[in-house]
Short mmCIF file of C-alpha atoms in Angstrom, two decimals:
data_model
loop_
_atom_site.label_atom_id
_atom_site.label_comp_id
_atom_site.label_asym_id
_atom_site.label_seq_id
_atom_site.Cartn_x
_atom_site.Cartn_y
_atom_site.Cartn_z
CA UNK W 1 127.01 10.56 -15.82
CA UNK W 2 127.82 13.96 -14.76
CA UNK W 3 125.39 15.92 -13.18
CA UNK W 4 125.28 19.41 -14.33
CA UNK W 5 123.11 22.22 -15.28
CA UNK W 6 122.28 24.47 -18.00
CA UNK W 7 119.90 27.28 -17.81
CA UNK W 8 117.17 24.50 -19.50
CA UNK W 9 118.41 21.42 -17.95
CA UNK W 10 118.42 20.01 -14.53
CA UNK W 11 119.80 16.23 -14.28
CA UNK W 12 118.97 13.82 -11.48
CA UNK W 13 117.07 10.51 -10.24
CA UNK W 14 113.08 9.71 -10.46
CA UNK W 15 111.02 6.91 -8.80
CA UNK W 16 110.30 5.39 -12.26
CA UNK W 17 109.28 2.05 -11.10
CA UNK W 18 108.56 1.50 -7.23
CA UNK W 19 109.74 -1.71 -6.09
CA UNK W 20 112.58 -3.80 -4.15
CA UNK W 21 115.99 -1.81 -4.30
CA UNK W 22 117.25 -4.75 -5.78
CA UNK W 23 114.66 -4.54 -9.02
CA UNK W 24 116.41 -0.51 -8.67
CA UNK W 25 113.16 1.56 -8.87
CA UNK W 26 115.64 5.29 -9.41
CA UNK W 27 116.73 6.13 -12.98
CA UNK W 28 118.79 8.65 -14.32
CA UNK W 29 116.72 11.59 -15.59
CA UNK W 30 117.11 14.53 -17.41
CA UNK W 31 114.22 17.31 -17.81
CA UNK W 32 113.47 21.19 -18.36
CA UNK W 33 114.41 23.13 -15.44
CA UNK W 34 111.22 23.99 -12.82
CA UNK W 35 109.70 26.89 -13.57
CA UNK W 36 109.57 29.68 -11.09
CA UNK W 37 106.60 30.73 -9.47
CA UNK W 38 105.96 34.03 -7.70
CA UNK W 39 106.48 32.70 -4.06
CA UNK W 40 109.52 30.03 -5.12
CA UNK W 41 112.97 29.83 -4.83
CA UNK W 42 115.12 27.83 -7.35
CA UNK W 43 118.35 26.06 -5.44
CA UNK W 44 121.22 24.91 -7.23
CA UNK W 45 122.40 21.48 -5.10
CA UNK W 46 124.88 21.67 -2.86
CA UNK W 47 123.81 18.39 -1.07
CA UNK W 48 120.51 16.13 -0.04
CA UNK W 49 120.17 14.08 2.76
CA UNK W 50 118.85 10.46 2.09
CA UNK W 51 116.15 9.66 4.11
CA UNK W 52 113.97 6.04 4.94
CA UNK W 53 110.77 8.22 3.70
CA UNK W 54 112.62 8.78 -0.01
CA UNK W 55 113.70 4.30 0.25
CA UNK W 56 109.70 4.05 1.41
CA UNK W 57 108.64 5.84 -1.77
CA UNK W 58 111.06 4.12 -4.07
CA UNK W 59 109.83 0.53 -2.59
CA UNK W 60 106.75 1.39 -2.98
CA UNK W 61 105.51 0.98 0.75
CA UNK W 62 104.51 5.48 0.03
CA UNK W 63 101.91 5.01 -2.93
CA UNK W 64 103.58 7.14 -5.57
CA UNK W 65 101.62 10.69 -5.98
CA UNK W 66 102.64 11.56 -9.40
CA UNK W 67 104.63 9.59 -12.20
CA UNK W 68 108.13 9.59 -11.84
CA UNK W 69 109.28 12.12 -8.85
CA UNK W 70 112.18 13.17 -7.71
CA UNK W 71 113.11 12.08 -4.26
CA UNK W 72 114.83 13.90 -1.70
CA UNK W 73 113.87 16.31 1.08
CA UNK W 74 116.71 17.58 2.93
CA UNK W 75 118.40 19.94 0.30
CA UNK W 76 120.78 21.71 0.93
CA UNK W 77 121.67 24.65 -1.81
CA UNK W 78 122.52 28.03 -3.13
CA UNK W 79 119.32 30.42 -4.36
CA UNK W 80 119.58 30.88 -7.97
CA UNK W 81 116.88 32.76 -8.41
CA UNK W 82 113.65 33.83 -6.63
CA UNK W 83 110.08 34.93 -7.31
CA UNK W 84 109.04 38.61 -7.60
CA UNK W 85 106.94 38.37 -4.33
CA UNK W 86 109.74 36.30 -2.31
CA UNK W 87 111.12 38.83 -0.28
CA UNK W 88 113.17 37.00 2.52
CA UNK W 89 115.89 35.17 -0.03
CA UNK W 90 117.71 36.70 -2.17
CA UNK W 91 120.24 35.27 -4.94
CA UNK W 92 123.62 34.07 -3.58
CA UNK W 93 121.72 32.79 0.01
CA UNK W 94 121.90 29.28 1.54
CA UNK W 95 118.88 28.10 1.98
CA UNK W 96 117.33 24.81 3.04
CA UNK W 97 114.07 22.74 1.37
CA UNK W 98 112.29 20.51 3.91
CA UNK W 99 109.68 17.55 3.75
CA UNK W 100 106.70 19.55 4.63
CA UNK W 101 106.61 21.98 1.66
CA UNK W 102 102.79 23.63 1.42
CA UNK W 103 99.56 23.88 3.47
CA UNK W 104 96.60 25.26 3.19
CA UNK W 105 96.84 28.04 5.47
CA UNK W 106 92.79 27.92 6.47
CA UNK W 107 91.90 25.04 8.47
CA UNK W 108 91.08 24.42 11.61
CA UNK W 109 94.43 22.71 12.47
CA UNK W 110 96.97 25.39 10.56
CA UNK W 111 95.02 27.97 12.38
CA UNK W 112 95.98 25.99 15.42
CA UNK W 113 99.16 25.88 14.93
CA UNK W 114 99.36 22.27 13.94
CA UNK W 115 99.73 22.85 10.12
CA UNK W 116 101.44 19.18 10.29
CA UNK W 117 97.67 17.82 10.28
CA UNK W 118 96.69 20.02 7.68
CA UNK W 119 94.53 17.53 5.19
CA UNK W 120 96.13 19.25 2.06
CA UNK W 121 99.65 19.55 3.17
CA UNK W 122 101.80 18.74 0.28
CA UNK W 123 105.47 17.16 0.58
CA UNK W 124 108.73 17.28 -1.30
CA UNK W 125 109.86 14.69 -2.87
CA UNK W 126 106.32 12.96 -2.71
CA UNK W 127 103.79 15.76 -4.21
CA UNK W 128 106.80 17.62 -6.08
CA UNK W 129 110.38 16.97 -7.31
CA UNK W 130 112.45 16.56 -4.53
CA UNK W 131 116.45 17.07 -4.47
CA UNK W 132 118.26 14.15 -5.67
CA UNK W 133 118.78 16.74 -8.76
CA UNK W 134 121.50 19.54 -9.20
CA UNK W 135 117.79 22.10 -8.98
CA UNK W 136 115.30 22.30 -7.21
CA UNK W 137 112.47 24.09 -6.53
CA UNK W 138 111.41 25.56 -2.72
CA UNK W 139 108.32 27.76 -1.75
CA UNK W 140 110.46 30.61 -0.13
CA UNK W 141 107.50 30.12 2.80
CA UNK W 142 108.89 26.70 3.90
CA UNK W 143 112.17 27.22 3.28
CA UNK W 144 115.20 27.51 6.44
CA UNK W 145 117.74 29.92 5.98
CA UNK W 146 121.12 27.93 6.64
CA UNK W 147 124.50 29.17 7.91
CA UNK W 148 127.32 29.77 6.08
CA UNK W 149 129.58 28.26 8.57
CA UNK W 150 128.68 24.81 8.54
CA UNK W 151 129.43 22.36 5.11
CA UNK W 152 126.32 21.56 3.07
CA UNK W 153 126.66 17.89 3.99
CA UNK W 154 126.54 18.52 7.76
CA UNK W 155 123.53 20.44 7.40
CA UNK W 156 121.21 18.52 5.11
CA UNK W 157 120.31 15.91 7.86
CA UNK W 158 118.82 18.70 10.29
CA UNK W 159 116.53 19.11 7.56
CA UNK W 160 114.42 16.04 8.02
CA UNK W 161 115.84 13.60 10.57
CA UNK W 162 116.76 16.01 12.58
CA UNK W 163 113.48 17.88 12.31
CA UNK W 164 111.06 14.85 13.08
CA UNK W 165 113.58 13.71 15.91
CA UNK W 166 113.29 16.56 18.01
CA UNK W 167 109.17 16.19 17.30
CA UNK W 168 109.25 12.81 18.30
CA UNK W 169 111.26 13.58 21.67
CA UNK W 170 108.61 16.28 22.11
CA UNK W 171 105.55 13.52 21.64
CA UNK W 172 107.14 10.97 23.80
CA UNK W 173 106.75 13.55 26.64
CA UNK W 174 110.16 12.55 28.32
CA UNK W 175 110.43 14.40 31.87
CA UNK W 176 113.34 16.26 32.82
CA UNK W 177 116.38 14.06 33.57
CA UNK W 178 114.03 11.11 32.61
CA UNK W 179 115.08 8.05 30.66
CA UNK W 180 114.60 7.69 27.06
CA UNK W 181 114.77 4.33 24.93
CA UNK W 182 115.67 4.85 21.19
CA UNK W 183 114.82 2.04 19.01
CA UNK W 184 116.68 2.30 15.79
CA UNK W 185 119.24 3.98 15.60
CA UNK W 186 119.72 5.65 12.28
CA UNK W 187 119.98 9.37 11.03
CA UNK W 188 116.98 10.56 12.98
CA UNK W 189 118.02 8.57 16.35
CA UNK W 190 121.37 9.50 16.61
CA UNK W 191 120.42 13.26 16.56
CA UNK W 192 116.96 13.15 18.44
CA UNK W 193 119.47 10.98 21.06
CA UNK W 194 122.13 14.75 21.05
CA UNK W 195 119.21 16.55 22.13
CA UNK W 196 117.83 14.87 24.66
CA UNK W 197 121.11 14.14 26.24
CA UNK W 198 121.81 18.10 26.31
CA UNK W 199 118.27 18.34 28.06
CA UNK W 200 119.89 16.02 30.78
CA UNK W 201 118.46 12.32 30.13
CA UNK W 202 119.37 9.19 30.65
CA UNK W 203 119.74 7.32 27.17
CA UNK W 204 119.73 3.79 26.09
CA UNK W 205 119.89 2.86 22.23
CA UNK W 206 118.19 -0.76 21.19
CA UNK W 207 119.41 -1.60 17.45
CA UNK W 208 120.35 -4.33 15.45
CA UNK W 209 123.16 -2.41 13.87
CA UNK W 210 126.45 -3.36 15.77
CA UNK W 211 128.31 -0.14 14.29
CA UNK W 212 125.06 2.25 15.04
CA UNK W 213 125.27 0.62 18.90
CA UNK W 214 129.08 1.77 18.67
CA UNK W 215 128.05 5.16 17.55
CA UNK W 216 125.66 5.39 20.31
CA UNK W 217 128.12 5.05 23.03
CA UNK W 218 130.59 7.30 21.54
CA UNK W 219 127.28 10.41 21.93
CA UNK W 220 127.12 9.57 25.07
CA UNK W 221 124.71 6.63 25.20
CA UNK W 222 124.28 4.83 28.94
CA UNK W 223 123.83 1.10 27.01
CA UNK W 224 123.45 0.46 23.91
CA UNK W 225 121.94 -3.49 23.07
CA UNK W 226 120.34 -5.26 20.46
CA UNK W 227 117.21 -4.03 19.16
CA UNK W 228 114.44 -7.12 21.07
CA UNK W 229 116.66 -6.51 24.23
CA UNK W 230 115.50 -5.58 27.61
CA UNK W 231 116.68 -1.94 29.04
CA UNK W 232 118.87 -1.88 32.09
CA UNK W 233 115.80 0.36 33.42
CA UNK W 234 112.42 1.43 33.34
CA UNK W 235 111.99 3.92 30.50
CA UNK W 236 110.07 7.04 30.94
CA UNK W 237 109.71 7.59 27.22
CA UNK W 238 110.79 5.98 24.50
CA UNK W 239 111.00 6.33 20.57
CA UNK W 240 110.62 4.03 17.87
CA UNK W 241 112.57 4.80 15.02
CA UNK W 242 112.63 1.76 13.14
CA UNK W 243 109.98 1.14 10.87
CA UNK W 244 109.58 -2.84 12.38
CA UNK W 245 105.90 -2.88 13.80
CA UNK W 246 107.01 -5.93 15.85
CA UNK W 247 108.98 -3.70 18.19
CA UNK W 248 106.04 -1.23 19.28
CA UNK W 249 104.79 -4.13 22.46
CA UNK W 250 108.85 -4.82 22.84
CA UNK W 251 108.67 -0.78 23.63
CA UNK W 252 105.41 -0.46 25.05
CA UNK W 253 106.80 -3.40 27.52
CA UNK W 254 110.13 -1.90 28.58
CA UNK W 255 108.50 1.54 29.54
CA UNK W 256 107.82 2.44 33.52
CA UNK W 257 104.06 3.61 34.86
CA UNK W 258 102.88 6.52 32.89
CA UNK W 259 105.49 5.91 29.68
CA UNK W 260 105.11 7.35 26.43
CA UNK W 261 106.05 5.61 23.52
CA UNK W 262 106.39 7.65 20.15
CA UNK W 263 106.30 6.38 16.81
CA UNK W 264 108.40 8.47 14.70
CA UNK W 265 108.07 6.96 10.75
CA UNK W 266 105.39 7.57 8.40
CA UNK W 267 105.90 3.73 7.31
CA UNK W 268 105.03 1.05 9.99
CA UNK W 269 104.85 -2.63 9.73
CA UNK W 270 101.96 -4.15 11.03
CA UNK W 271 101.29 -4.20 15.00
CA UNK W 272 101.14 -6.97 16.74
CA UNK W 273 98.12 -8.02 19.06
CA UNK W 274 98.53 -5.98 21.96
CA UNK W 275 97.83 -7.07 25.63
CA UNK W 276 96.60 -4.27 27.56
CA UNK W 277 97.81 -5.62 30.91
CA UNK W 278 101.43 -5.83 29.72
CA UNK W 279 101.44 -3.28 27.42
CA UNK W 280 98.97 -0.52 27.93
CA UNK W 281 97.44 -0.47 31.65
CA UNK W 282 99.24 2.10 33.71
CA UNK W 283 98.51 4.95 31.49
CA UNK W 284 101.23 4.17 29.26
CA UNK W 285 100.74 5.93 25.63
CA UNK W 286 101.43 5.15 22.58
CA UNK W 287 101.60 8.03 19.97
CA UNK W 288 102.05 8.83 16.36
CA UNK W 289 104.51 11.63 15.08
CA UNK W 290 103.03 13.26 11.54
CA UNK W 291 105.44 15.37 9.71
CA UNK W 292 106.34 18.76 11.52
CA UNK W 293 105.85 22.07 11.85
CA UNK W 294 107.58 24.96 10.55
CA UNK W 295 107.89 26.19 13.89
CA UNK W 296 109.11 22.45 14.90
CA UNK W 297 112.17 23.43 12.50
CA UNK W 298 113.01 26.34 13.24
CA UNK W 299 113.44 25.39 16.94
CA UNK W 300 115.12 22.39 16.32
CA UNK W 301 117.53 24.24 13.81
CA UNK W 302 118.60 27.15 16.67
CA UNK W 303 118.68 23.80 19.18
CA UNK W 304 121.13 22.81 16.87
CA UNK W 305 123.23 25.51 16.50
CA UNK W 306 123.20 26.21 20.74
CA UNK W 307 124.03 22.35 21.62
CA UNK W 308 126.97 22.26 18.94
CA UNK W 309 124.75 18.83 17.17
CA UNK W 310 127.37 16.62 15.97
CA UNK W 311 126.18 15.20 12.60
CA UNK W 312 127.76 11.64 11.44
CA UNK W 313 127.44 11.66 7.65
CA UNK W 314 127.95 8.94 5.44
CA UNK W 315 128.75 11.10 1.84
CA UNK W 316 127.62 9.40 -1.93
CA UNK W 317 128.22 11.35 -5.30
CA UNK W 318 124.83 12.51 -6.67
CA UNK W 319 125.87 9.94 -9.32
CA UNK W 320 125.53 7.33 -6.62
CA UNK W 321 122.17 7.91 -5.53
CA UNK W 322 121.16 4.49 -6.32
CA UNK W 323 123.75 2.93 -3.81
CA UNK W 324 123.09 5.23 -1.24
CA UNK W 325 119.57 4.19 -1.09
CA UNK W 326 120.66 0.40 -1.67
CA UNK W 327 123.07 0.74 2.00
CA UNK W 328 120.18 2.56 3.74
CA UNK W 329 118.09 -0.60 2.52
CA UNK W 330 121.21 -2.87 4.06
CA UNK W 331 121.71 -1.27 7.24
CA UNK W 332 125.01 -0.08 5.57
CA UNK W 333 125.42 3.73 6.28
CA UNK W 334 126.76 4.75 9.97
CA UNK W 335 124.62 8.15 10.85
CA UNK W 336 122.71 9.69 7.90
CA UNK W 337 123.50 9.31 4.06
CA UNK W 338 123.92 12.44 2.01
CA UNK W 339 124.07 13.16 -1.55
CA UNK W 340 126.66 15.66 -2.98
CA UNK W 341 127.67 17.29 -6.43
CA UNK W 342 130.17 14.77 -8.36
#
């Protein structure tokens, strides 16, 4: 199928039926083209990161918020048109659509600057159509202006991944030139692990992925073992990337007095029982990460940009959606998995 579109037509992939990639919940859809609201901008495609949030909602472990949505929330693309009260995008401009996509503005927690807790936050790719289309609709307000010196494919990752990495490192409180554990090391990880090794710590990876162990030496990784292993130190922080609830007392275990663990998914198997001698006592934490900020991206976007990020893409045809989200399943795809025109 070729993925084009007409100025009526968009063509792309919907969550039709959540379930096991195998029973492959994405279908091939075709529909209108979204309508453009006042504050919107409409992107033509020019790629979409695939993220473990858009394999959550297609497995069903997300509980489906409308019928039949379009995944994908790292889009990359090319402003077709915008609304008659956008006034910071303009046709022709690159611009990027993230996960966190609306808020109310009003309550006590936006007004604190911590419009990631807002209670009616809205999310592409979950609340609206997402990107694993050739359109797609952005509020102008959420949306990143991108640079035109970087290909589309590079970029979309920062989007998402990159985004709730570099909150993550912020929750797990790591001290300067401290030592940070990484569990999982996927498209998140391996930039989250760029970052904090520019800001001067000591890294070690834990994953079951051979190849993603591989890629975490090559960034400059000080071990890299399997993902039950023991550290070769005490960790001042650590993150847990992997969704795998039985690694949060393997994490909460390896960390040193005062340790912060971080929990960087929004899908978690279940915890094991904890023991608070082993795992908690000594003021060791253990925190959540919820979406992000706007201001979260836009720092982690210039962070970017200053530290040179190297991003390790794994590209799929839009046509291939399916597969992509089939080798994230499988452990398949070294760095992050991105979706681009056929």
């Amino acid at each position: 199928m070729t993925f084009t579109a007409s100025a009526r037509t968009t063509h792309g992939w919907a969550v039709e039926r959540p379930g096991p990639i195998g029973t492959r919940p994405l279908a091939r859809v075709r529909r209108r083209s979204p309508g453009l609201g006042p504050g919107d901008l409409l992107l033509r495609v020019e790629a979409c990161g695939v993220c473990r949030t858009d394999l959550h909602l297609a497995e069903g472990d997300l509980a489906p918020r409308r019928p039949a949505t379009v995944p994908g929330h790292e889009i990359v693309g090319r402003v077709v048109a915008a609304g008659e009260a956008v006034t910071s995008f303009r046709a022709g401009d690159r611009a990027g659509g993230a996960w966190l996509r609306g808020t109310c503005g009003q309550c006590r927690y936006c007004l604190a600057g911590r419009e990631n807790l807002c209670p009616r936050s809205v999310y592409t790719g979950w609340d609206e159509d997402g990107g694993f289309a050739d359109l797609a609709l952005v509020p102008a307000d959420f949306a990143y202006p991108l640079p035109e010196s970087h290909d589309a494919a590079s970029l979309a990752p920062l989007l998402c991944a990159g985004i709730i990495g570099y909150r993550a490192l912020r929750r797990a409180a790591l001290p300067e030139g401290g030592r940070l554990g990484i569990y999982g090391f996927g498209a998140s990880a391996h930039l989250a692990a760029q970052v904090a090794l520019a800001e001067g710590a000591t890294v070690h990876v834990l994953t079951r992925s051979a190849r993603a162990r591989e890629l975490a030496l090559s960034l400059g990784a000080a071990s890299a073992g399997g993902a039950y292993g023991r550290p070769p130190e005490p960790l001042d922080a650590a993150i847990l990337f992997a969704p795998v609830g039985d690694l949060v007392p393997v994490a909460l275990e390896a960390l040193d007095r005062s340790g912060t663990l971080a929990v960087a998914g929004i899908h978690l198997t279940d915890i094991p029982s904890l023991n608070y001698q082993r795992h908690l006592f000594q003021e060791r934490d253990l925190r959540s990460v919820t979406s992000n900020t706007r201001r979260d991206g836009r720092d982690f976007l210039a962070l970017a940009e200053r530290i040179g990020i190297r991003v390790t893409v794994s590209p799929y045809p839009m046509s291939r959606a399916d597969r992509a989200l089939a080798d994230l399943a499988g452990d398949r795809v070294d760095g992050a998995a991105v979706l681009v025109p056929d």
